[in-house]
Short mmCIF file of C-alpha atoms (C1' of nucleotides) in Angstrom, two decimals:
data_model
loop_
_atom_site.label_atom_id
_atom_site.label_comp_id
_atom_site.label_asym_id
_atom_site.label_seq_id
_atom_site.Cartn_x
_atom_site.Cartn_y
_atom_site.Cartn_z
CA MET A 1 4.16 -35.08 19.15
CA GLU A 2 6.46 -32.07 17.37
CA THR A 3 5.62 -28.89 17.23
CA VAL A 4 6.55 -27.38 13.91
CA ARG A 5 6.04 -24.56 12.53
CA ILE A 6 3.30 -23.27 9.47
CA GLY A 7 6.58 -22.21 7.58
CA GLU A 8 8.35 -25.48 8.13
CA PHE A 9 4.89 -27.51 6.85
CA GLY A 10 6.65 -28.99 4.18
CA ARG A 11 9.36 -31.01 5.64
CA HIS A 12 6.39 -32.15 7.44
CA VAL A 13 3.58 -33.22 4.95
CA GLY A 14 2.27 -36.20 5.95
CA ALA A 15 3.13 -36.38 9.84
CA GLU A 16 1.04 -35.33 12.68
CA VAL A 17 2.25 -32.21 14.78
CA ARG A 18 1.30 -29.50 17.24
CA VAL A 19 0.74 -25.85 15.84
CA GLN A 20 1.00 -23.26 18.96
CA GLY A 21 -0.67 -19.57 16.85
CA TRP A 22 -3.50 -17.13 16.82
CA LEU A 23 -7.12 -17.64 15.00
CA HIS A 24 -6.71 -15.54 11.86
CA ASN A 25 -9.46 -16.14 10.40
CA LYS A 26 -12.94 -18.82 11.11
CA ARG A 27 -15.36 -20.29 8.25
CA SER A 28 -17.74 -22.94 9.28
CA SER A 29 -19.67 -25.07 7.89
CA GLY A 30 -22.32 -27.14 10.19
CA LYS A 31 -20.18 -30.07 10.64
CA LEU A 32 -16.54 -28.48 9.19
CA GLN A 33 -14.86 -25.75 10.33
CA PHE A 34 -12.10 -24.07 8.05
CA LEU A 35 -9.56 -22.27 11.05
CA ILE A 36 -7.03 -19.79 9.07
CA VAL A 37 -4.62 -19.94 11.62
CA ARG A 38 -1.12 -18.26 12.18
CA ASP A 39 2.21 -18.17 13.64
CA GLY A 40 4.68 -15.76 13.30
CA SER A 41 6.08 -18.07 10.18
CA GLY A 42 2.96 -18.30 7.85
CA PHE A 43 -0.85 -19.04 7.64
CA ALA A 44 -2.52 -22.04 6.89
CA GLN A 45 -5.98 -23.47 6.43
CA ALA A 46 -7.05 -25.73 9.35
CA VAL A 47 -10.00 -28.38 8.65
CA MET A 48 -11.71 -29.77 11.34
CA ALA A 49 -14.66 -32.42 10.82
CA LYS A 50 -16.95 -32.55 13.77
CA ALA A 51 -16.89 -36.25 13.06
CA ALA A 52 -13.10 -37.19 13.55
CA VAL A 53 -12.39 -34.96 17.08
CA PRO A 54 -13.42 -34.33 20.56
CA GLU A 55 -16.66 -32.52 21.40
CA ALA A 56 -14.40 -30.20 23.55
CA ALA A 57 -12.68 -29.14 20.66
CA TRP A 58 -15.28 -29.13 18.26
CA GLY A 59 -16.96 -26.42 20.35
CA ALA A 60 -13.09 -24.05 21.04
CA GLY A 61 -13.29 -23.64 17.79
CA GLU A 62 -16.58 -22.84 17.61
CA ARG A 63 -16.44 -20.65 20.29
CA ALA A 64 -13.05 -19.10 19.15
CA GLY A 65 -12.99 -15.26 17.85
CA GLN A 66 -10.32 -13.76 15.40
CA GLU A 67 -6.91 -13.28 17.11
CA SER A 68 -7.71 -16.40 20.36
CA ALA A 69 -4.62 -17.89 21.04
CA ILE A 70 -4.61 -21.17 19.25
CA ALA A 71 -2.63 -24.70 19.76
CA LEU A 72 -3.41 -27.43 17.32
CA THR A 73 -2.94 -31.08 16.63
CA GLY A 74 -3.50 -32.16 13.28
CA LYS A 75 -2.00 -33.76 10.11
CA VAL A 76 0.35 -31.82 7.65
CA LYS A 77 -0.87 -33.10 3.73
CA GLU A 78 -0.55 -30.79 1.04
CA ASP A 79 -3.71 -29.31 -1.12
CA LYS A 80 -4.01 -26.15 -3.78
CA ARG A 81 -6.98 -26.03 -2.43
CA ALA A 82 -5.43 -24.22 0.55
CA PRO A 83 -3.54 -20.30 0.53
CA GLY A 84 -0.26 -21.69 0.48
CA GLY A 85 -0.35 -24.82 -0.37
CA PHE A 86 -0.57 -26.97 2.64
CA GLU A 87 -3.42 -27.67 4.24
CA ILE A 88 -4.00 -29.72 7.85
CA ASP A 89 -6.24 -31.56 8.91
CA VAL A 90 -7.27 -31.41 12.50
CA THR A 91 -7.32 -33.59 15.29
CA GLY A 92 -7.03 -32.17 18.47
CA LEU A 93 -7.36 -28.20 19.29
CA GLU A 94 -6.85 -26.37 22.56
CA LEU A 95 -8.14 -22.45 23.25
CA CYS A 96 -5.68 -20.88 25.42
CA GLN A 97 -7.44 -17.91 25.11
CA GLU A 98 -11.26 -16.78 24.15
CA VAL A 99 -11.04 -12.95 22.16
CA HIS A 100 -14.28 -11.98 20.56
CA ASP A 101 -13.94 -8.23 20.46
CA TYR A 102 -10.18 -8.10 17.84
CA PRO A 103 -10.75 -4.57 16.80
CA ILE A 104 -9.22 -4.84 12.49
CA THR A 105 -12.25 -7.20 11.03
CA PRO A 106 -11.57 -9.27 7.41
CA LYS A 107 -13.12 -5.63 6.31
CA GLU A 108 -12.05 -2.34 5.45
CA HIS A 109 -10.70 -0.09 7.95
CA GLY A 110 -9.16 3.86 7.25
CA PRO A 111 -5.79 4.58 8.08
CA ALA A 112 -6.39 6.68 11.30
CA PHE A 113 -7.94 3.62 12.73
CA LEU A 114 -5.61 1.56 11.45
CA LEU A 115 -2.07 3.78 13.02
CA GLU A 116 -4.33 3.38 16.31
CA ASN A 117 -4.29 0.20 16.46
CA ARG A 118 -0.79 -0.15 14.70
CA HIS A 119 0.13 -3.01 17.48
CA LEU A 120 -2.95 -4.76 16.39
CA TRP A 121 -2.28 -4.10 12.40
CA LEU A 122 1.40 -6.12 12.50
CA ARG A 123 -0.67 -9.52 12.37
CA SER A 124 -1.76 -8.83 8.94
CA GLN A 125 -1.11 -10.52 6.41
CA ARG A 126 0.24 -7.93 4.46
CA GLN A 127 2.11 -6.23 7.35
CA HIS A 128 4.36 -9.26 8.28
CA ALA A 129 5.44 -9.86 4.59
CA ILE A 130 6.19 -6.00 4.86
CA LEU A 131 8.03 -6.16 7.42
CA ARG A 132 9.08 -9.69 6.50
CA VAL A 133 10.31 -7.55 3.56
CA ARG A 134 12.17 -4.62 5.57
CA HIS A 135 14.52 -7.57 7.53
CA ALA A 136 15.63 -8.73 3.82
CA VAL A 137 16.64 -5.57 2.85
CA VAL A 138 18.15 -5.22 6.20
CA LYS A 139 20.42 -8.33 6.15
CA ALA A 140 21.12 -8.13 1.66
CA VAL A 141 22.44 -4.67 3.65
CA ARG A 142 24.52 -5.97 5.62
CA ASP A 143 26.31 -8.76 4.14
CA TYR A 144 27.24 -6.79 1.05
CA LEU A 145 28.82 -4.41 3.22
CA ASP A 146 30.22 -7.02 5.33
CA ASP A 147 31.87 -8.84 2.84
CA ASN A 148 33.11 -6.40 0.97
CA GLY A 149 34.96 -5.16 4.17
CA TYR A 150 33.05 -2.60 5.47
CA THR A 151 33.61 -2.15 8.67
CA LEU A 152 30.57 -1.50 11.00
CA VAL A 153 30.59 1.70 13.66
CA ASP A 154 27.98 3.00 14.48
CA THR A 155 28.13 6.30 15.24
CA PRO A 156 26.66 8.54 18.65
CA ILE A 157 22.41 9.18 18.77
CA PHE A 158 23.27 11.54 21.04
CA THR A 159 24.77 14.58 19.53
CA PRO A 160 25.70 17.87 20.71
CA ALA A 161 24.57 21.17 19.56
CA ALA A 162 24.95 22.96 16.48
CA CYS A 163 26.20 20.25 14.31
CA GLU A 164 24.10 20.99 10.38
CA GLY A 165 21.60 23.70 11.56
CA THR A 166 19.82 22.84 14.32
CA THR A 167 16.10 23.41 12.60
CA THR A 168 15.74 19.80 12.28
CA LEU A 169 16.70 18.37 14.90
CA PHE A 170 15.19 16.55 18.04
CA GLY A 171 16.81 19.00 21.18
CA VAL A 172 16.99 16.79 24.65
CA ASP A 173 18.31 17.72 28.16
CA TYR A 174 21.81 16.35 28.84
CA PHE A 175 22.73 17.03 31.95
CA ASP A 176 24.84 19.60 32.77
CA GLU A 177 26.28 19.72 29.14
CA GLY A 178 22.49 21.58 28.75
CA GLN A 179 21.39 21.49 25.01
CA ALA A 180 21.82 18.14 23.04
CA TYR A 181 20.09 16.55 19.98
CA LEU A 182 19.84 12.95 18.62
CA THR A 183 21.75 12.50 15.84
CA GLN A 184 20.40 13.36 11.33
CA SER A 185 23.24 11.89 10.48
CA GLY A 186 25.75 9.83 11.17
CA GLN A 187 28.08 11.22 8.72
CA LEU A 188 29.97 13.15 10.04
CA TYR A 189 31.73 10.90 12.75
CA ASN A 190 31.79 8.49 9.88
CA GLU A 191 34.66 10.39 8.25
CA ALA A 192 36.39 9.95 11.57
CA THR A 193 35.72 6.29 11.97
CA ALA A 194 36.91 6.27 8.10
CA ALA A 195 40.25 7.62 9.04
CA ALA A 196 40.66 4.62 11.11
CA HIS A 197 39.61 1.80 9.69
CA GLY A 198 38.98 3.41 5.49
CA LYS A 199 36.22 1.65 5.00
CA VAL A 200 33.12 1.72 7.29
CA TYR A 201 29.22 2.11 7.89
CA CYS A 202 27.00 3.11 10.30
CA PHE A 203 23.40 1.67 10.17
CA GLY A 204 20.87 3.01 12.15
CA PRO A 205 18.16 5.14 13.83
CA THR A 206 18.06 8.80 12.42
CA PHE A 207 15.94 11.57 13.60
CA ARG A 208 14.25 14.41 11.26
CA ALA A 209 12.26 17.07 13.18
CA GLU A 210 11.10 17.88 9.86
CA LYS A 211 7.44 19.00 9.66
CA SER A 212 6.98 17.50 6.31
CA LYS A 213 3.48 15.32 6.44
CA THR A 214 3.58 13.67 3.70
CA ARG A 215 4.03 9.92 2.28
CA ARG A 216 7.46 10.10 1.94
CA HIS A 217 8.76 11.12 5.46
CA LEU A 218 8.87 9.95 8.95
CA THR A 219 10.94 11.97 12.00
CA GLU A 220 12.32 8.60 12.60
CA PHE A 221 14.25 6.25 10.36
CA TRP A 222 16.93 4.05 9.83
CA MET A 223 19.23 5.06 7.20
CA VAL A 224 22.41 3.60 6.37
CA GLU A 225 25.47 4.84 6.22
CA PRO A 226 29.42 4.24 4.22
CA GLU A 227 31.90 5.91 4.24
CA ILE A 228 35.41 5.56 2.14
CA ALA A 229 38.41 6.99 2.87
CA TRP A 230 40.70 7.47 -0.08
CA ALA A 231 38.19 7.80 -2.15
CA HIS A 232 36.16 10.17 -5.06
CA LEU A 233 31.90 11.01 -5.81
CA GLU A 234 32.50 7.79 -9.04
CA ASP A 235 33.62 5.06 -5.59
CA ALA A 236 31.06 6.16 -3.44
CA LEU A 237 28.26 6.12 -6.07
CA LYS A 238 29.35 2.55 -7.65
CA LEU A 239 29.28 1.26 -4.07
CA ALA A 240 25.47 2.54 -3.87
CA GLU A 241 25.22 1.11 -7.66
CA GLY A 242 26.03 -1.95 -5.75
CA LEU A 243 24.01 -2.23 -3.28
CA VAL A 244 20.97 -1.41 -5.11
CA CYS A 245 21.25 -4.10 -6.98
CA HIS A 246 22.30 -6.59 -4.42
CA VAL A 247 19.21 -5.60 -2.51
CA VAL A 248 17.24 -6.04 -4.95
CA GLN A 249 18.44 -9.39 -6.46
CA TYR A 250 18.12 -10.34 -2.35
CA VAL A 251 14.80 -9.93 -1.88
CA LEU A 252 13.37 -11.44 -4.70
CA ASP A 253 14.88 -14.14 -3.69
CA LYS A 254 14.94 -14.07 -0.65
CA ARG A 255 11.33 -12.53 -0.11
CA ARG A 256 9.11 -14.43 -3.22
CA GLU A 257 6.14 -14.98 -1.35
CA GLU A 258 5.75 -12.24 0.44
CA LEU A 259 5.88 -9.62 -3.15
CA LYS A 260 3.17 -11.89 -4.10
CA VAL A 261 0.75 -11.78 -1.14
CA LEU A 262 1.75 -7.28 -1.66
CA GLU A 263 0.70 -7.87 -5.36
CA ARG A 264 4.59 -6.41 -6.47
CA ASP A 265 4.75 -6.78 -9.65
CA THR A 266 8.29 -8.21 -9.59
CA ALA A 267 9.03 -7.59 -13.82
CA ARG A 268 9.82 -3.67 -13.31
CA LEU A 269 12.65 -5.38 -10.44
CA GLU A 270 14.07 -7.39 -12.42
CA LYS A 271 15.55 -4.47 -15.00
CA VAL A 272 17.50 -3.16 -11.15
CA LYS A 273 20.81 -4.00 -12.88
CA ALA A 274 24.09 -2.39 -13.17
CA PRO A 275 25.14 0.60 -14.78
CA PHE A 276 22.94 2.70 -13.32
CA PRO A 277 22.65 5.48 -15.52
CA TRP A 278 23.92 8.70 -14.53
CA LEU A 279 22.54 12.03 -15.63
CA HIS A 280 23.80 15.82 -14.49
CA TYR A 281 22.01 18.06 -12.52
CA ASP A 282 21.93 20.53 -15.49
CA ASP A 283 20.98 17.55 -18.11
CA ALA A 284 18.52 16.69 -15.30
CA ILE A 285 16.72 20.27 -15.32
CA LYS A 286 16.26 20.45 -18.73
CA LEU A 287 14.80 17.05 -19.45
CA ILE A 288 12.16 18.44 -16.69
CA GLN A 289 11.75 21.46 -17.99
CA SER A 290 10.40 20.14 -21.94
CA LYS A 291 8.13 18.13 -19.58
CA GLY A 292 6.23 21.46 -18.03
CA SER A 293 8.60 21.60 -14.37
CA GLN A 294 8.51 25.12 -13.11
CA THR A 295 11.88 24.35 -11.49
CA ALA A 296 14.47 26.73 -12.67
CA TRP A 297 18.16 26.26 -12.56
CA GLY A 298 19.39 26.44 -8.66
CA SER A 299 16.32 24.72 -7.11
CA ASP A 300 15.77 21.32 -6.02
CA PHE A 301 13.92 18.52 -7.30
CA GLY A 302 10.18 18.66 -6.16
CA GLY A 303 8.59 14.99 -5.69
CA THR A 304 7.20 15.75 -8.89
CA ASP A 305 10.50 16.22 -10.89
CA GLU A 306 11.83 13.11 -9.76
CA THR A 307 8.96 10.71 -10.77
CA VAL A 308 9.49 13.10 -13.61
CA ILE A 309 12.88 11.96 -14.22
CA ALA A 310 12.96 8.63 -12.90
CA GLU A 311 10.55 7.73 -15.33
CA ALA A 312 13.20 8.68 -18.33
CA TYR A 313 15.01 5.22 -16.98
CA GLU A 314 14.35 1.88 -16.15
CA THR A 315 16.71 1.53 -13.25
CA PRO A 316 17.68 4.16 -10.82
CA VAL A 317 18.81 7.12 -12.54
CA ILE A 318 21.62 8.92 -10.48
CA VAL A 319 21.61 12.40 -10.45
CA HIS A 320 25.14 14.19 -10.05
CA ARG A 321 26.74 17.74 -9.45
CA PHE A 322 23.98 19.53 -7.81
CA PRO A 323 24.72 23.05 -7.34
CA ALA A 324 26.75 23.87 -4.30
CA ALA A 325 24.15 26.23 -2.90
CA ILE A 326 22.36 24.08 -2.17
CA LYS A 327 23.69 21.32 -0.50
CA ALA A 328 25.25 21.14 3.08
CA PHE A 329 29.04 22.73 3.65
CA TYR A 330 31.00 19.48 3.38
CA MET A 331 30.56 19.13 0.10
CA GLU A 332 33.79 18.34 -2.05
CA PRO A 333 33.09 21.77 -5.10
CA ASP A 334 34.27 20.29 -7.95
CA PRO A 335 37.56 21.36 -9.34
CA GLU A 336 36.57 21.79 -12.77
CA ASN A 337 33.59 23.83 -11.87
CA PRO A 338 32.97 25.16 -8.41
CA VAL A 339 29.18 26.02 -8.92
CA TYR A 340 28.90 22.44 -8.26
CA SER A 341 29.61 20.37 -5.58
CA LEU A 342 30.64 16.28 -6.26
CA SER A 343 27.13 15.49 -4.92
CA ALA A 344 24.76 12.28 -5.81
CA ASP A 345 21.86 11.15 -5.77
CA ILE A 346 20.09 8.55 -6.08
CA LEU A 347 15.84 8.36 -7.62
CA ALA A 348 14.43 4.98 -7.46
CA PRO A 349 12.03 4.41 -10.18
CA GLU A 350 8.35 3.73 -10.50
CA GLY A 351 7.64 7.64 -8.26
CA TYR A 352 9.83 6.56 -5.19
CA GLY A 353 11.80 9.16 -5.34
CA GLU A 354 15.71 9.72 -3.75
CA ILE A 355 16.71 6.36 -2.53
CA VAL A 356 20.50 7.13 -1.77
CA GLY A 357 21.84 10.57 -1.36
CA GLY A 358 26.07 11.54 -0.93
CA GLY A 359 28.89 13.18 -2.10
CA GLU A 360 32.92 13.81 -2.07
CA ARG A 361 32.76 14.96 1.64
CA MET A 362 35.61 18.17 1.80
CA SER A 363 39.00 17.76 2.01
CA SER A 364 40.71 20.92 2.99
CA TYR A 365 41.32 22.88 6.05
CA ASP A 366 41.30 26.25 4.81
CA GLY A 367 38.04 24.76 2.48
CA LEU A 368 35.84 23.63 5.33
CA VAL A 369 37.01 26.76 7.44
CA GLN A 370 35.52 28.81 4.83
CA ARG A 371 31.98 27.16 4.03
CA LEU A 372 31.27 26.60 7.96
CA ARG A 373 31.78 30.47 7.90
CA GLU A 374 29.28 30.91 4.62
CA HIS A 375 26.96 28.58 6.67
CA GLU A 376 27.17 30.92 9.68
CA LEU A 377 28.21 27.90 11.56
CA PRO A 378 29.99 27.92 15.22
CA GLU A 379 33.69 26.77 13.87
CA SER A 380 34.72 25.65 17.59
CA ALA A 381 31.50 23.03 17.17
CA PHE A 382 33.28 21.62 15.15
CA GLN A 383 37.44 21.37 15.92
CA TRP A 384 37.20 17.52 15.91
CA TYR A 385 35.77 17.44 12.01
CA LEU A 386 38.38 20.51 11.41
CA ASP A 387 40.80 17.34 12.69
CA LEU A 388 40.24 14.71 10.64
CA ARG A 389 41.75 17.87 7.80
CA LYS A 390 44.56 18.51 9.86
CA TYR A 391 45.98 15.30 10.07
CA GLY A 392 46.09 13.10 7.77
CA SER A 393 43.36 14.31 4.97
CA VAL A 394 42.58 12.41 1.86
CA PRO A 395 39.68 12.41 -0.20
CA HIS A 396 37.23 10.64 0.80
CA ALA A 397 33.21 10.24 0.16
CA GLY A 398 30.18 8.40 1.13
CA PHE A 399 26.07 8.32 0.64
CA GLY A 400 23.28 7.66 3.24
CA MET A 401 20.17 4.57 1.79
CA GLY A 402 17.20 5.54 3.64
CA ILE A 403 16.05 1.91 4.57
CA GLU A 404 12.34 2.58 4.83
CA ARG A 405 12.48 4.31 1.26
CA VAL A 406 13.94 1.53 -0.57
CA VAL A 407 11.29 -1.09 1.48
CA THR A 408 8.58 1.14 -0.02
CA TRP A 409 10.10 0.86 -3.46
CA LEU A 410 10.91 -2.90 -2.84
CA CYS A 411 7.39 -3.87 -1.72
CA GLY A 412 5.55 -1.79 -3.89
CA ILE A 413 3.14 0.11 -1.53
CA GLU A 414 1.68 3.91 -1.43
CA HIS A 415 3.10 4.86 2.27
CA LEU A 416 6.37 4.51 3.86
CA ARG A 417 4.52 4.45 7.41
CA GLU A 418 4.04 1.28 6.55
CA THR A 419 7.78 -0.47 6.27
CA ILE A 420 8.66 0.42 10.73
CA ALA A 421 6.70 -1.35 12.95
CA PHE A 422 5.94 2.16 15.05
CA PRO A 423 5.97 4.33 12.66
CA ARG A 424 6.59 7.99 13.75
CA MET A 425 5.68 10.70 11.81
CA LEU A 426 4.37 14.91 12.58
CA TYR A 427 1.58 14.07 14.65
CA ARG A 428 1.53 9.94 15.35
CA ILE A 429 3.96 8.84 18.75
CA TYR A 430 1.31 6.38 19.52
CA PRO A 431 1.11 3.92 20.20
"C1'" U B 1 4.27 26.97 8.20
"C1'" C B 2 0.41 26.73 4.50
"C1'" C B 3 -2.73 24.33 0.86
"C1'" U B 4 -7.74 20.82 -0.07
"C1'" C B 5 -10.72 17.60 2.09
"C1'" A B 6 -13.20 14.43 6.01
"C1'" G B 7 -15.34 13.11 10.64
"C1'" U B 8 -22.28 9.32 12.41
"C1'" A B 9 -23.12 2.06 15.78
"C1'" G B 10 -16.29 -1.10 17.94
"C1'" C B 11 -14.66 -0.50 12.25
"C1'" U B 12 -15.89 1.28 6.44
"C1'" C B 13 -20.15 3.96 5.00
"C1'" A B 14 -25.01 6.22 3.15
"C1'" A B 15 -29.03 9.76 4.37
"C1'" G B 16 -27.82 16.63 2.05
"C1'" G B 17 -33.12 20.73 6.70
"C1'" G B 18 -38.73 16.78 8.78
"C1'" U B 19 -39.26 9.16 12.29
"C1'" A B 20 -30.51 7.61 11.96
"C1'" G B 21 -29.85 2.75 7.40
"C1'" A B 22 -26.31 -1.47 5.39
"C1'" G B 23 -22.07 -4.35 5.18
"C1'" C B 24 -18.36 -6.28 8.35
"C1'" A B 25 -17.57 -7.63 13.40
"C1'" U B 26 -20.42 -9.10 18.20
"C1'" C B 27 -24.65 -12.37 20.30
"C1'" C B 28 -28.17 -16.61 18.47
"C1'" G B 29 -30.17 -20.91 14.93
"C1'" G B 30 -28.78 -23.42 9.85
"C1'" C B 31 -25.36 -25.07 6.33
"C1'" U B 32 -19.71 -31.59 5.30
"C1'" G B 33 -15.25 -27.81 1.09
"C1'" U B 34 -15.28 -22.82 3.01
"C1'" U B 35 -11.66 -18.34 -0.50
"C1'" A B 36 -12.50 -11.03 3.34
"C1'" A B 37 -17.91 -17.77 3.13
"C1'" C B 38 -23.07 -17.92 2.59
"C1'" C B 39 -28.50 -17.74 4.87
"C1'" G B 40 -32.12 -15.89 9.08
"C1'" G B 41 -32.47 -13.48 13.42
"C1'" A B 42 -31.09 -10.22 18.17
"C1'" G B 43 -27.80 -6.52 19.72
"C1'" G B 44 -25.39 -1.95 19.17
"C1'" G B 45 -26.13 6.20 18.46
"C1'" U B 46 -25.16 12.88 23.13
"C1'" U B 47 -23.70 12.08 14.24
"C1'" G B 48 -16.31 15.16 16.83
"C1'" U B 49 -17.24 19.70 20.55
"C1'" A B 50 -18.68 24.63 21.59
"C1'" G B 51 -22.42 28.13 20.04
"C1'" G B 52 -25.82 30.23 16.17
"C1'" U B 53 -29.85 30.31 12.48
"C1'" U B 54 -34.59 27.33 11.79
"C1'" C B 55 -41.01 25.19 13.62
"C1'" G B 56 -37.34 21.40 13.48
"C1'" A B 57 -30.05 20.86 12.22
"C1'" A B 58 -26.26 14.06 10.96
"C1'" U B 59 -27.61 18.39 7.26
"C1'" C B 60 -27.19 25.26 6.70
"C1'" C B 61 -23.42 29.64 9.04
"C1'" U B 62 -19.17 30.51 12.71
"C1'" A B 63 -14.93 29.19 15.24
"C1'" C B 64 -12.04 25.42 17.83
"C1'" C B 65 -10.94 19.97 17.85
"C1'" U B 66 -8.62 15.05 14.70
"C1'" G B 67 -7.55 12.91 11.66
"C1'" A B 68 -5.63 12.09 6.01
"C1'" G B 69 -4.33 14.13 2.01
"C1'" G B 70 -0.42 17.53 -0.74
"C1'" A B 71 3.25 21.57 -0.95
"C1'" G B 72 8.18 23.35 1.24
"C1'" C B 73 12.79 20.51 2.83
"C1'" C B 74 14.55 15.77 2.52
"C1'" A B 75 16.90 9.65 3.09
#
RNA sequence: UCCUCAGUAGCUCAAGGGUAGAGCAUCCGGCUGUUAACCGGAGGGUUGUAGGUUCGAAUCCUACCUGAGGAGCCA
């Protein structure tokens, strides 16, 4: 008899198959047992009638508690009453491991308890759906960049001292070399590989030792960072816009069921179409001040400011030309007014905040040396980076997109921590 | 680092100075279409820790610990 995954039931209607999985929940009714079984590909209700199965199978069903490992055989049939549209009429049931004290019950639980049991919480229908959306986002990102001529060149996770100021870096011992740090961005290295490959991206984990304790922060998160040689701010944002649209479309296309499980209102996602509006930093400040924000010109936006800006639009919005003073040392100044930098953020709708941040990188050797000094960064550590301006320097630009923030937005959920299998946060590193 | 809130059964919560309770989970029993199934029964507690006030503290006070949300900063 063929072993079939629940997600493939549609191709096996009428056939007797074997299903291997775990008992998600159970209801019984004297001579009938309703076993909700999950096997990783989906959830299905198995109906076992006492008269239709051997006594041992019936007893196994009665004994099996939540998350018992079970293998069952039965006939697949369509049934509108069943969630998922399919049901299986059980002919045999084997209890592979009997479980009686699974901690996560069908009732509500608090976040602390669920995070403590994250290794088990992952099995829930909601968490299963979120991580499948995440996978789709990752695939869509890779496909889009690969199909547009970008080469994946991953950048190092260990970085030498003082790459961008050390306050928000995690330090590690690196043999006789002394202190090394976990990367907080692959961008500087991307600039080197972009000069080798033209269009590149890196995609990996990023570490920030900020003591941020909000629903928008993790200490370890994943970021995709494209970098383009011979490109300006507008080129990078054009790519970001196309990337965001493709990711949204792909998830709408391939993860409809999961979004339904998450009760996501997809109407808002359907409206995400290029072109995104461009809003100058000055106009963004005027906008939020007119809505009562205390944020002054020259400051970065707060969380509520971002929400106010995003609420003015249906699609994501591009805020550009932040004051150079509040951006990183490597930002190219706006040639029309060097008070501003050629930088931009993309803010997601519905208050999900910044999902993309990027800009044009400084291409002048002298300019970069000056900025390093202004930021009191050690020039010696940046010799290789300065070399890029010495040997064939060209205009180049790129951006970083935070995967967890995008997944949070697409899933329409409250907290970033649910979008990664094992979130790392300020006060949590277990499990 | 700062601000706010919360720690009572395995979990979610109630009891706000006078005998510590419910739902879920667990165990036992009932029910042939259940949808967080339902019905009946049972077991389950050093009320986060330490000190204090009081005849009496889960409840009031102090300190600490742990967690959650937010601010700053960021993706």
